[in-house]
Coordinates of C-alpha atoms and ligand atoms in Angstrom, one line a residue:
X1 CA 21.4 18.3 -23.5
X2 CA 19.0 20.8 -22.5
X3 CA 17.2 20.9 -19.2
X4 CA 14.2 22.6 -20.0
X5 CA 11.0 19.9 -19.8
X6 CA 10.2 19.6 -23.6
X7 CA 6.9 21.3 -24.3
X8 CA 3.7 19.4 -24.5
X9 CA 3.1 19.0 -27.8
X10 CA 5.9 16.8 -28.4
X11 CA 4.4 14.8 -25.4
X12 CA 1.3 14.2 -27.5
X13 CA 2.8 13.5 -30.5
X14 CA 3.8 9.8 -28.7
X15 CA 1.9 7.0 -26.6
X16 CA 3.6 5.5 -23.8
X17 CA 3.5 1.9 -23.1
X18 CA 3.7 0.2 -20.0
X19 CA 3.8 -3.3 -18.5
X20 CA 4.3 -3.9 -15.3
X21 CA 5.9 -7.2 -13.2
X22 CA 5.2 -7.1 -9.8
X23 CA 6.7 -9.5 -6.9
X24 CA 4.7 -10.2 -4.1
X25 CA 6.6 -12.1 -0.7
X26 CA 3.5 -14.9 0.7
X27 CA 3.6 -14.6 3.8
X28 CA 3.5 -18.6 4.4
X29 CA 5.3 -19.2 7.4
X30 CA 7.6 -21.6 5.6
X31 CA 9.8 -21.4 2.7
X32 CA 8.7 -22.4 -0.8
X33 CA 10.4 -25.7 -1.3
X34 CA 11.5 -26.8 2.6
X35 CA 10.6 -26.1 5.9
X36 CA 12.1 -23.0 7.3
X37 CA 10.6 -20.2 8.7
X38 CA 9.9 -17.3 6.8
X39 CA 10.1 -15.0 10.0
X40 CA 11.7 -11.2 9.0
X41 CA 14.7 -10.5 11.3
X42 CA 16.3 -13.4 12.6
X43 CA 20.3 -13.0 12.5
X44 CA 22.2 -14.0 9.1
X45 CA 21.5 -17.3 8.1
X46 CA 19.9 -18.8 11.1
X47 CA 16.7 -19.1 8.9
X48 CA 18.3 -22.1 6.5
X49 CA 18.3 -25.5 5.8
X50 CA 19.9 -28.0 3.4
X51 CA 17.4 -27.3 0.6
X52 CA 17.1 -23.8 0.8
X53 CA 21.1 -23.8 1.1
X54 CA 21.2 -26.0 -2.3
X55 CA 23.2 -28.7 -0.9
X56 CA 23.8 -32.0 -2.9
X57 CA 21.6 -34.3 -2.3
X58 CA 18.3 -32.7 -0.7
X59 CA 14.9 -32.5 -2.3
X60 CA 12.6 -29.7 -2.4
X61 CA 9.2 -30.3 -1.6
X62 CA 6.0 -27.3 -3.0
X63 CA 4.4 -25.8 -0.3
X64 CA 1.1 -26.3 -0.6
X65 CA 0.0 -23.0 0.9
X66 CA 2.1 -20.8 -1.3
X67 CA 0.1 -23.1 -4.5
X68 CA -3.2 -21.9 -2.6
X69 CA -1.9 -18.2 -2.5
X70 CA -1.4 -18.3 -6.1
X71 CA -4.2 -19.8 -6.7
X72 CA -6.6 -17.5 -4.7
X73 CA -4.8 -14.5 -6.4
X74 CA -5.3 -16.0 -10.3
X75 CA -9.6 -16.4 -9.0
X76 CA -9.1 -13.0 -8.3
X77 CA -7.6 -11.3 -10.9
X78 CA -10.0 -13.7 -13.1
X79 CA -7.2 -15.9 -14.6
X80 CA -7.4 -19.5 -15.8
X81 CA -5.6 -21.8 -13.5
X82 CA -4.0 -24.1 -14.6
X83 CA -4.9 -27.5 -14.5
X84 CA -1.2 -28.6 -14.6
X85 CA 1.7 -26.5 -14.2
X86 CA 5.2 -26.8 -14.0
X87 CA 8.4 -25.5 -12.0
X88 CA 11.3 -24.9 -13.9
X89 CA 14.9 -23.8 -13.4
X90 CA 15.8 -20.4 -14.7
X91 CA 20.1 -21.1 -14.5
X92 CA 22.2 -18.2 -13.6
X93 CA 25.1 -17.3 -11.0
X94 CA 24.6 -14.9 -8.2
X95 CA 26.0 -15.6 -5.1
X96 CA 22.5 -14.5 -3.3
X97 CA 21.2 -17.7 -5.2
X98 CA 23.0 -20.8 -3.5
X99 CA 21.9 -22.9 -6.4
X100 CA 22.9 -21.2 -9.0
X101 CA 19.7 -21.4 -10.6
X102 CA 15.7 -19.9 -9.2
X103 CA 13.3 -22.5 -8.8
X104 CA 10.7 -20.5 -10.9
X105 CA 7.9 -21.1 -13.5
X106 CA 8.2 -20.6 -17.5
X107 CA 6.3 -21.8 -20.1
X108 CA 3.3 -23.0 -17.9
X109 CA 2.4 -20.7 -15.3
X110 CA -0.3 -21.7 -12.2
X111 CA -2.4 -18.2 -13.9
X112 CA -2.9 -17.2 -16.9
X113 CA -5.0 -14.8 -19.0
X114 CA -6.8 -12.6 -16.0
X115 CA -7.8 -8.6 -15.8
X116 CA -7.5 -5.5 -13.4
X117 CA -9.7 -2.5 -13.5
X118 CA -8.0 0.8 -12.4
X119 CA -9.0 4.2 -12.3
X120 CA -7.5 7.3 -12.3
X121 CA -8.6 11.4 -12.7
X122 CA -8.9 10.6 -15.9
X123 CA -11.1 7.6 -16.3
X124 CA -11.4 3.9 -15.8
X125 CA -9.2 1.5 -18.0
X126 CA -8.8 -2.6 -18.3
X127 CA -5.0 -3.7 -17.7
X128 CA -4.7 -7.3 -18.8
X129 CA -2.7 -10.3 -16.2
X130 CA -0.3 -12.2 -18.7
X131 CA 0.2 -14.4 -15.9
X132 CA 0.5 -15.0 -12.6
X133 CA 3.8 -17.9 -11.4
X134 CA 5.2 -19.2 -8.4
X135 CA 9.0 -19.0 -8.1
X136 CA 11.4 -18.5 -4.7
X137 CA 12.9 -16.1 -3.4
X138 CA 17.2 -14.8 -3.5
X139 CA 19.1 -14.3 -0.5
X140 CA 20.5 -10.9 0.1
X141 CA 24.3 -9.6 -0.6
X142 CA 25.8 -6.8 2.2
X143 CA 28.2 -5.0 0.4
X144 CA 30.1 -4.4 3.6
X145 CA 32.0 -0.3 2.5
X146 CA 31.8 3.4 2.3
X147 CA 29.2 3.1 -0.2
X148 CA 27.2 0.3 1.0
X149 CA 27.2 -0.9 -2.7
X150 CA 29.1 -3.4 -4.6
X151 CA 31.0 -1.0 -6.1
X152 CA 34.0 0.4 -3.6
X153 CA 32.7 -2.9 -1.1
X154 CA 36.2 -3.9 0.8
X155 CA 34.0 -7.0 1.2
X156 CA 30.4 -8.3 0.6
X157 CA 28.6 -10.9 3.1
X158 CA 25.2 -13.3 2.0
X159 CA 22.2 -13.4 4.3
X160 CA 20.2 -16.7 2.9
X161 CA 17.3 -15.8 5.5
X162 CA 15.6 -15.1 2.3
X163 CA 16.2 -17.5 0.2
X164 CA 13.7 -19.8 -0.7
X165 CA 10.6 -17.5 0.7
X166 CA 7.7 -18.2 -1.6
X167 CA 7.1 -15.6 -4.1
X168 CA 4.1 -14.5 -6.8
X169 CA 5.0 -12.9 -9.6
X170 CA 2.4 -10.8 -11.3
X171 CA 3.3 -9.7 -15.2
X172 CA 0.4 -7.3 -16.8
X173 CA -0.1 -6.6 -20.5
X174 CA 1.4 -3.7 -22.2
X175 CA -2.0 -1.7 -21.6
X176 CA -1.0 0.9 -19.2
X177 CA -0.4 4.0 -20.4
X178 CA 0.9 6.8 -18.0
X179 CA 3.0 7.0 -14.8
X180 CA -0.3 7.6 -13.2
X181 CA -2.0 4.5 -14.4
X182 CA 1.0 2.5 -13.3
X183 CA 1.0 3.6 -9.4
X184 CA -3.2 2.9 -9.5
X185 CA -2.4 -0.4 -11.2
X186 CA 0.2 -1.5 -8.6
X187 CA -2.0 0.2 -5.8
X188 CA -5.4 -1.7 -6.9
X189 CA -3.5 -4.8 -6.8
X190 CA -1.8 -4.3 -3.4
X191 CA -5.5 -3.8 -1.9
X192 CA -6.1 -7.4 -3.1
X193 CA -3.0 -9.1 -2.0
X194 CA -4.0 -7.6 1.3
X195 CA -7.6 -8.5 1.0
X196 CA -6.4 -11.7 0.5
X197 CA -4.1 -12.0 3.0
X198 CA -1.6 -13.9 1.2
X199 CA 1.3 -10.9 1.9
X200 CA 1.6 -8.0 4.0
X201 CA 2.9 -6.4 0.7
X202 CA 4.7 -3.0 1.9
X203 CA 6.6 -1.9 -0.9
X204 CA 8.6 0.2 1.2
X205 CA 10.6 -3.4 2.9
X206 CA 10.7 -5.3 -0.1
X207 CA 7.7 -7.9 0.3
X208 CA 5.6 -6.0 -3.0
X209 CA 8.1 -5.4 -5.4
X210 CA 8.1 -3.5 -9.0
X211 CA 9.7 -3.4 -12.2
X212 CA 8.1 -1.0 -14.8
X213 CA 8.9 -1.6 -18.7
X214 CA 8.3 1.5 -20.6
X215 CA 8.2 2.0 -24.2
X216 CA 6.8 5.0 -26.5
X217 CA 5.4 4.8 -29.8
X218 CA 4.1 7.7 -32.1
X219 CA 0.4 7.6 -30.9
X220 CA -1.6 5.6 -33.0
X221 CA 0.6 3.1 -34.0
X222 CA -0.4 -0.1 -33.1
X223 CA 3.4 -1.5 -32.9
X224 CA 5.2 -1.7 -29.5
X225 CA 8.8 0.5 -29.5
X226 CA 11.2 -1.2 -27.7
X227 CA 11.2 -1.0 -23.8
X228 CA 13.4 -0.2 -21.1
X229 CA 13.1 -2.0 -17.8
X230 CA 13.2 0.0 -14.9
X231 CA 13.7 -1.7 -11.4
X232 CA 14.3 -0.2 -7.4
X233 CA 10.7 1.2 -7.3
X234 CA 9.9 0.8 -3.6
X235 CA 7.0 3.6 -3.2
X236 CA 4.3 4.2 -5.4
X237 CA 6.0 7.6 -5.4
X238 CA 9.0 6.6 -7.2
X239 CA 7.1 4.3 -9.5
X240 CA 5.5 7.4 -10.7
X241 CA 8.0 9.5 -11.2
X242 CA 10.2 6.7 -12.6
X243 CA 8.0 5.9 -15.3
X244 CA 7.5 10.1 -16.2
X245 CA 11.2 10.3 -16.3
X246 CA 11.9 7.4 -18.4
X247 CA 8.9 8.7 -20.9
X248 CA 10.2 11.9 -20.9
X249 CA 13.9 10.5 -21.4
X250 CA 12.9 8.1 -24.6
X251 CA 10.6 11.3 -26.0
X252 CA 13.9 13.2 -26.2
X253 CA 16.0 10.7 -27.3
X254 CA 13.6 9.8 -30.1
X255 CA 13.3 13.3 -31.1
X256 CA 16.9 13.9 -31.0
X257 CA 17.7 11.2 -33.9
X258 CA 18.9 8.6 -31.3
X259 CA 17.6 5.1 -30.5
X260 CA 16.0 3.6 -27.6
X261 CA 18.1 0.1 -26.6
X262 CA 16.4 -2.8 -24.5
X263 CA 18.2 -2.5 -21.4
X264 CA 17.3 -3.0 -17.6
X265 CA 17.7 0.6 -15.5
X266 CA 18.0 1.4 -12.1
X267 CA 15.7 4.8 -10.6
X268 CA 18.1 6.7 -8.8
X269 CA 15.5 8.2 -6.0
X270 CA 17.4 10.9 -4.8
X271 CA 18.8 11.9 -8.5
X272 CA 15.5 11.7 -9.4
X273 CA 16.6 10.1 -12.5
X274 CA 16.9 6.2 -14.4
X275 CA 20.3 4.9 -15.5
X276 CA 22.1 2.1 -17.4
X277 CA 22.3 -0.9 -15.0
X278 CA 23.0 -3.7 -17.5
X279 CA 21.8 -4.7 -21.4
X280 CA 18.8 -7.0 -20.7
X281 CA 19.5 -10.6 -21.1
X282 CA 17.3 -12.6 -23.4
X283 CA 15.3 -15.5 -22.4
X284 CA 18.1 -18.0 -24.0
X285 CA 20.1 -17.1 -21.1
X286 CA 18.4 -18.6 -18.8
X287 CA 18.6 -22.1 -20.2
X288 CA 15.3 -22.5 -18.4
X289 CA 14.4 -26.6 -18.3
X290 CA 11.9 -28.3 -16.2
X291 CA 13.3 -28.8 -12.8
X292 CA 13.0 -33.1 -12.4
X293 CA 12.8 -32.8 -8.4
X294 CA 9.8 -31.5 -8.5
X295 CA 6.3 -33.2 -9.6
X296 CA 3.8 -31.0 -11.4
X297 CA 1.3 -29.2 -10.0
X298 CA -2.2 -30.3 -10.2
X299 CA -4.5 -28.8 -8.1
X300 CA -7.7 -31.0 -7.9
X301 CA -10.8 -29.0 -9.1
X302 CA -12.9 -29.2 -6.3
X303 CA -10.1 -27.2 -3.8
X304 CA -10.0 -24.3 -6.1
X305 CA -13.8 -24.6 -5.9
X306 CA -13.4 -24.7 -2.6
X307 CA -10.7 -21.7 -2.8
X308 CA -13.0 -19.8 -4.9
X309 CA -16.2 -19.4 -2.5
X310 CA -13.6 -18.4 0.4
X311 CA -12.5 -15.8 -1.5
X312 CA -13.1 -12.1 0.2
X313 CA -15.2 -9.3 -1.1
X314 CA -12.8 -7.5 -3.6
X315 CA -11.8 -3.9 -3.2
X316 CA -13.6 -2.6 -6.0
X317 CA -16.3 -4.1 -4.6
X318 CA -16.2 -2.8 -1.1
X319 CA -15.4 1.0 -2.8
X320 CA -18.6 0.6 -4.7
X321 CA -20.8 -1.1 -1.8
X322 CA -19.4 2.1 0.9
X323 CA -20.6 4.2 -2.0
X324 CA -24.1 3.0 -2.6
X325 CA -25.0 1.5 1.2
X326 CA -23.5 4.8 3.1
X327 CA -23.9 7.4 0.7
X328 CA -19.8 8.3 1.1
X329 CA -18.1 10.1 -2.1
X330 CA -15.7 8.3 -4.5
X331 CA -12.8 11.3 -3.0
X332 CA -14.0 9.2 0.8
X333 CA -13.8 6.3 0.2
X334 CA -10.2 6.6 -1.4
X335 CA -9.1 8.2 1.1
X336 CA -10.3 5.8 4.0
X337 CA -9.2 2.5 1.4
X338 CA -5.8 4.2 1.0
X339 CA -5.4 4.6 5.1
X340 CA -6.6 1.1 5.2
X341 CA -9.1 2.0 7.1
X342 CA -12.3 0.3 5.2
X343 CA -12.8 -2.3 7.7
X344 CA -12.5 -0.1 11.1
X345 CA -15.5 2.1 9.3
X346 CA -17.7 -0.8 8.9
X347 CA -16.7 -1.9 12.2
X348 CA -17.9 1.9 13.3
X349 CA -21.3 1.4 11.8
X350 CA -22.1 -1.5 13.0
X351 CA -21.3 -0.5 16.3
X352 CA -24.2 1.9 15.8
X353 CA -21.6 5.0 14.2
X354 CA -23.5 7.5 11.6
X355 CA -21.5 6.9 8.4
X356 CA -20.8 10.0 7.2
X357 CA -19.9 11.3 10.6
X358 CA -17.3 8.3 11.5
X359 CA -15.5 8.9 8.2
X360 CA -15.3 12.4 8.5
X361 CA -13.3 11.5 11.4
X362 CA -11.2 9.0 9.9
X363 CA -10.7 10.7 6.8
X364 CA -9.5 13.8 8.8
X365 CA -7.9 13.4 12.5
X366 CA -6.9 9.3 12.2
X367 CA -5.2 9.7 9.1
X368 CA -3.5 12.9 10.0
X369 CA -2.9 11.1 13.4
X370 CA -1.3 8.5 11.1
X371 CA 0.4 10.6 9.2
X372 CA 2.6 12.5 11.7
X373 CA 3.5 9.0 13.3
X374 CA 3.9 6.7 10.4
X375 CA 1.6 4.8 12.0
X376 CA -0.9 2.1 11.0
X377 CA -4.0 3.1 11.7
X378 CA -6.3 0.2 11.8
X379 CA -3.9 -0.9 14.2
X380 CA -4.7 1.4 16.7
X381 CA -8.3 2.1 16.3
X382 CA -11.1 -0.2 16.6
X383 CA -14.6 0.8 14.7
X384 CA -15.9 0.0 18.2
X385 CA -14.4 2.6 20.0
X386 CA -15.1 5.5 17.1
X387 CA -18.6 4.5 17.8
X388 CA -18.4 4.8 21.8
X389 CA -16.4 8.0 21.0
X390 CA -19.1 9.5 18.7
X391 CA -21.7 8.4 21.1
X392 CA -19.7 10.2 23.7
X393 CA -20.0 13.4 21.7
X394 CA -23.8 12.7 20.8
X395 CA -24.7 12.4 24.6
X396 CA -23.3 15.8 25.3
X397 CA -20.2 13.4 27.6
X398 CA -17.2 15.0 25.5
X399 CA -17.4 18.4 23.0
X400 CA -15.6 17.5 19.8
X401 CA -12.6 19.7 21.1
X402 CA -11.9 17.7 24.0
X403 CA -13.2 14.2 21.8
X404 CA -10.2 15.1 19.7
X405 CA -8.0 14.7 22.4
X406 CA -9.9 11.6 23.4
X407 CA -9.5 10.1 20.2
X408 CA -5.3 10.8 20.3
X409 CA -5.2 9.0 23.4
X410 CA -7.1 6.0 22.3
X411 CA -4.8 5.8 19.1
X412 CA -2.0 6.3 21.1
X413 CA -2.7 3.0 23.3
X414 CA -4.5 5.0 26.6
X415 CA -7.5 2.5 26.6
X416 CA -10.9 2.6 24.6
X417 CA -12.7 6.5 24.9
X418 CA -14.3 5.7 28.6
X419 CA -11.5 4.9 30.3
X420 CA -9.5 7.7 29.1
X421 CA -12.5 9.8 30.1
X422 CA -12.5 8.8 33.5
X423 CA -8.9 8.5 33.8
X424 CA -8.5 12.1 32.3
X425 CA -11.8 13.9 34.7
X426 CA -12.9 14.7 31.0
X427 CA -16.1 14.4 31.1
X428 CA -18.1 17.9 29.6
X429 CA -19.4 19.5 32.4
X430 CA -23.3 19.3 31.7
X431 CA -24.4 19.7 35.5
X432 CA -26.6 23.0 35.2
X433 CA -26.2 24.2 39.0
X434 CA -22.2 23.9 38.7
X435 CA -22.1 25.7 35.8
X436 CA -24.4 28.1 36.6
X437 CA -22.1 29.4 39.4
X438 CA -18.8 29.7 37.2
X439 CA -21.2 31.9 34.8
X440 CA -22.3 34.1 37.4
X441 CA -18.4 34.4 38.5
X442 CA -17.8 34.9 34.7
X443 CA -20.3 38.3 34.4
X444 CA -19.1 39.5 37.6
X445 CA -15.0 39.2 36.2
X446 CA -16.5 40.8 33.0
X447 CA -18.9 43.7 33.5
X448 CA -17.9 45.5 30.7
X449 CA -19.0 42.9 28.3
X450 CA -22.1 41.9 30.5
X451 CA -23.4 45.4 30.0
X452 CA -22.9 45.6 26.0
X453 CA -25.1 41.6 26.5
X454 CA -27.8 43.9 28.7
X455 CA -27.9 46.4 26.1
X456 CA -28.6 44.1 23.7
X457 CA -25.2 43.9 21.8
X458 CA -25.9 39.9 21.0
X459 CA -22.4 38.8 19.9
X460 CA -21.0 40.1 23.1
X461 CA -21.8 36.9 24.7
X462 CA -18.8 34.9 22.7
X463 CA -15.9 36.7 24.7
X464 CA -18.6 35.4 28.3
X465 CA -18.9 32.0 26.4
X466 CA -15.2 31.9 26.4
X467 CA -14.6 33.3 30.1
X468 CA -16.6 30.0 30.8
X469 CA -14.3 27.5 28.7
X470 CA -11.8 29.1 29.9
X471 CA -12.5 28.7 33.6
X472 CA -13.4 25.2 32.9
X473 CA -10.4 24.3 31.1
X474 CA -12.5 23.8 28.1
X475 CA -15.2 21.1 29.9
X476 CA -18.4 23.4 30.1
X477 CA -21.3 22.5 27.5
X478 CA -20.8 25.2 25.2
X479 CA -24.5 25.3 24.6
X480 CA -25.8 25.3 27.9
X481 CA -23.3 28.1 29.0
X482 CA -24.6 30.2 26.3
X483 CA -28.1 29.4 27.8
X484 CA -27.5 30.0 31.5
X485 CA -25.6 33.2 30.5
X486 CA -28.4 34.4 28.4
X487 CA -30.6 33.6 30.9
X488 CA -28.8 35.8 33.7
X489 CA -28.3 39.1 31.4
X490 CA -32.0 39.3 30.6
X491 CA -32.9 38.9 34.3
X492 CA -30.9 41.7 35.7
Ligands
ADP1 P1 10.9 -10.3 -19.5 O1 10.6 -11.5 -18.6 O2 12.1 -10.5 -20.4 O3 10.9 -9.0 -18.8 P2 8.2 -10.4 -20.7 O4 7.8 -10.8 -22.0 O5 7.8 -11.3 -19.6 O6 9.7 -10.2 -20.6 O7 7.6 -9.0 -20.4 C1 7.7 -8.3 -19.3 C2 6.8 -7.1 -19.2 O8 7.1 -6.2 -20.2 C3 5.4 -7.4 -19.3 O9 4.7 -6.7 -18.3 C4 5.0 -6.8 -20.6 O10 3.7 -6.3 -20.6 C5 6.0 -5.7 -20.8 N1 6.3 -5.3 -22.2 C6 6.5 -6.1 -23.2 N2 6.8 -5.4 -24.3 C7 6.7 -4.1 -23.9 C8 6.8 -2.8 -24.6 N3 7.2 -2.8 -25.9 N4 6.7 -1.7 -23.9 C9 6.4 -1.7 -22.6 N5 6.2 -2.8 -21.9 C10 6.3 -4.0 -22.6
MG2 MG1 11.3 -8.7 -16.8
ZN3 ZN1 15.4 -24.2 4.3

């Protein structure tokens, strides 16, 4: 074992291969097969029912938005849907799964057979969709202990809040090929979910979930190596580094003599590392069979028509549109899509915002305001209010010093940029005769650097300009104090 990074040229001597299988929680506001609410938070097990608590007897029944989620995201991705589809049970004891088998999909899913285009630093690649399929949702265990894990729990407890929420699952082809490609993959198809609006997909609390299967072959071979399945990637940050650990760990291994087995692994964040969690179990298993309480699903052709031409611009088609129409860069445009903040610019300019100008301050004080707070942005700004704020500054009202502070306390809830201008006194001070008269008691506190402005020492006039804000608490016009100033030393 050595812990020096092997050197690049081993790196390049292999390919990775990636396929990724993504979860995404609908945010329906029912359960997938009965009629409970799929509200986050309520106390343990107050969110259940007969079916979702897989008593004898009961009957689950598809919920026909969850079928139009899936659809909408298979007309997106460019998938076939299907024209019949099935649910199947996929058998197996947990005690998070009150059934002992997941209602899920198998041979037939609702998608099949669609595409995603992601780019990187490095270029532009096609990742195919396998398929998209509908399946529910486990419950949660609360390995009640020290370690908070199953292993050293005095005692575990079963939340079936969860249970039966709706879920997508999204499986790609084996056509990514770095860490990097994976996170842009998983973060293209996050901006469509949310375009969508069929999940509020935050990785971070579980409702976009990932698994990354990585293999390596020597490059170009055209046969797969076999693949390890890493799960517990909840930031795009850990899918990253998970997948460059787990090629780096299968390079080595190769190169030492050994063997890479199929087995499922867990990414140990704060390790920083990937480890053993069980041998992966095969398909057989499952004992998958068509679940008989449920009929087949056969969407009529003129509702996914109907879904298709209520379908949203797509992201990629918004980046390119905010590239062409307002003249923003490709670096912009990421930045502002990536803040979630696309819709509050367009919001901005239609308001009467210059483009360039309302990103600049997006891109810059709202996402660092964002930042700091762990806040949502396009929460707490409308495009509206940039706009009245920019007009603010444009009108000579606010300098962009105090529209700064303006701008905090509109994101921080204080009301749209007038009222916390008249709440605040902010207003730049613009009137000519008031200012004149804190100039004139600006020369006389300053002589010295009056006299070096008289004798015609230009630059002088800053540490005057200054006196001004100063005395104004940073509300004079800067330019016409410089002007009134000017005016006075040349007189004398
Ligand atoms: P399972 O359901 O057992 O995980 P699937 O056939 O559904 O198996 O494949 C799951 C994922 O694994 C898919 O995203 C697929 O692209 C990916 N995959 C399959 N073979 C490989 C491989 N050799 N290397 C990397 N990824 C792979
Ligand atoms: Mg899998
Ligand atoms: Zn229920």
């Amino acid at each position: 074992m050595t812990d020096t990074p092997r050197a690049a040229p081993a790196e390049e001597a292999w390919e990775a291969v990636i396929g990724l299988e993504v979860h995404v929680e609908l945010a329906t506001a029912t359960k997938m097969f009965c009629g409970c609410s799929t509200d986050f938070g309520g106390a343990p097990n107050t969110r259940t029912c007969p079916v979702c608590l897989g008593q004898p007897g009961t009957l689950p029944v598809t919920n026909r938005g969850a079928v139009e989620s899936a659809i909408r995201l298979g007309l997106a991705l460019g998938c076939d849907i299907a024209p019949s589809s099935q649910f199947h049970r996929k058998n197996y004891f947990y005690p998070d799964m009150p059934k002992n088998y997941q209602i899920s999909q198998y041979d037939v899913p609702i998608c099949r057979g669609g595409a995603l285009e992601v780019s990187t630093d490095t270029g532009t690649t096609t990742v195919g969709i396998t398929r998209v399929h509908m399946e529910e949702d486990t419950g949660k265990s609360l390995h009640i202990g020290a370690t908070g894990r199953l292993h050293g729990a005095e005692y575990s407890l079963v939340d079936y809040n969860r249970a039966g929420i709706p879920l997508l699952e999204i499986v790609s082809e084996p056509d990514i090929r770095s860490a990097e490609e994976a996170a842009a993959y998983v973060a293209e198809l996050r901006a469509i979910v949310l375009a969508l609006g069929i999940s509020d997909a935050k990785l971070e609390e579980g409702s976009m979930r990932c698994d990354a299967n990585v293999s390596i072959r020597p490059r170009g071979s055209g046969a797969y190596g076999t693949r390890a399945e890493v799960k517990n990637l909840n930031s795009l940050r850990s899918l990253r580094r998970a997948v460059a650990y787990e090629i780096e760990r299968q390079v080595t291994h190769l190169e030492d003599g050994g063997e890479v087995v199929q087995e499922t692994r867990h990414w140990d964040e704060d390790g920083g590392r990937t480890y053993t969690l069980r041998t992966k179990e095969t398909t057989e298993d499952y004992r998958y069979f068509p679940d008989p309480d449920l009929v087949p699903i056969e969407p009529d052709p003129a509702w996914i028509e109907e879904i298709r031409a209520s379908l949203p611009e797509l992201p990629a088609v918004t980046r390119a549109r905010l590239m062409e129409v307002h003249g923003l860069s490709r670096e912009q445009v990421a930045v502002l899509a990536g803040a979630g903040l696309v819709a509050v610019l367009e919001e901005a300019v239609e308001a009467g915002a210059e483009a360039g100008e309302a990103t600049n301050w997006l891109t810059n004080e709202v996402v660092a305001w964002a930042g700091e707070r762990d806040a949502d942005p396009a929460r707490a700004l409308a495009g509206v209010h940039l706009a009245e704020l920019l007009a603010l500054v444009a009108d000579g009202t606010l300098s962009k010093k105090l529209a700064r502070e303006v701008l905090t306390d509109v994101l921080e809830g204080g009301g749209t940029p007038r009222e916390v201008v008249a709440e605040r006194g902010l207003e730049q001070l613009s009137d000519e005769a008031e200012l004149a008269a804190v100039c004139d008691q600006v020369i006389a506190d300053n002589a010295e650097a009056a006299e070096e402005v008289r004798q015609g020492n230009a630059k002088a006039i800053g540490a005057l300009v200054g006196g001004v804000m100063r005395a104004t608490q940073g509300k004079a016009n800067p330019q016409l104090a410089n002007k009134l100033l000017r005016e006075r030393l040349a007189a004398e």
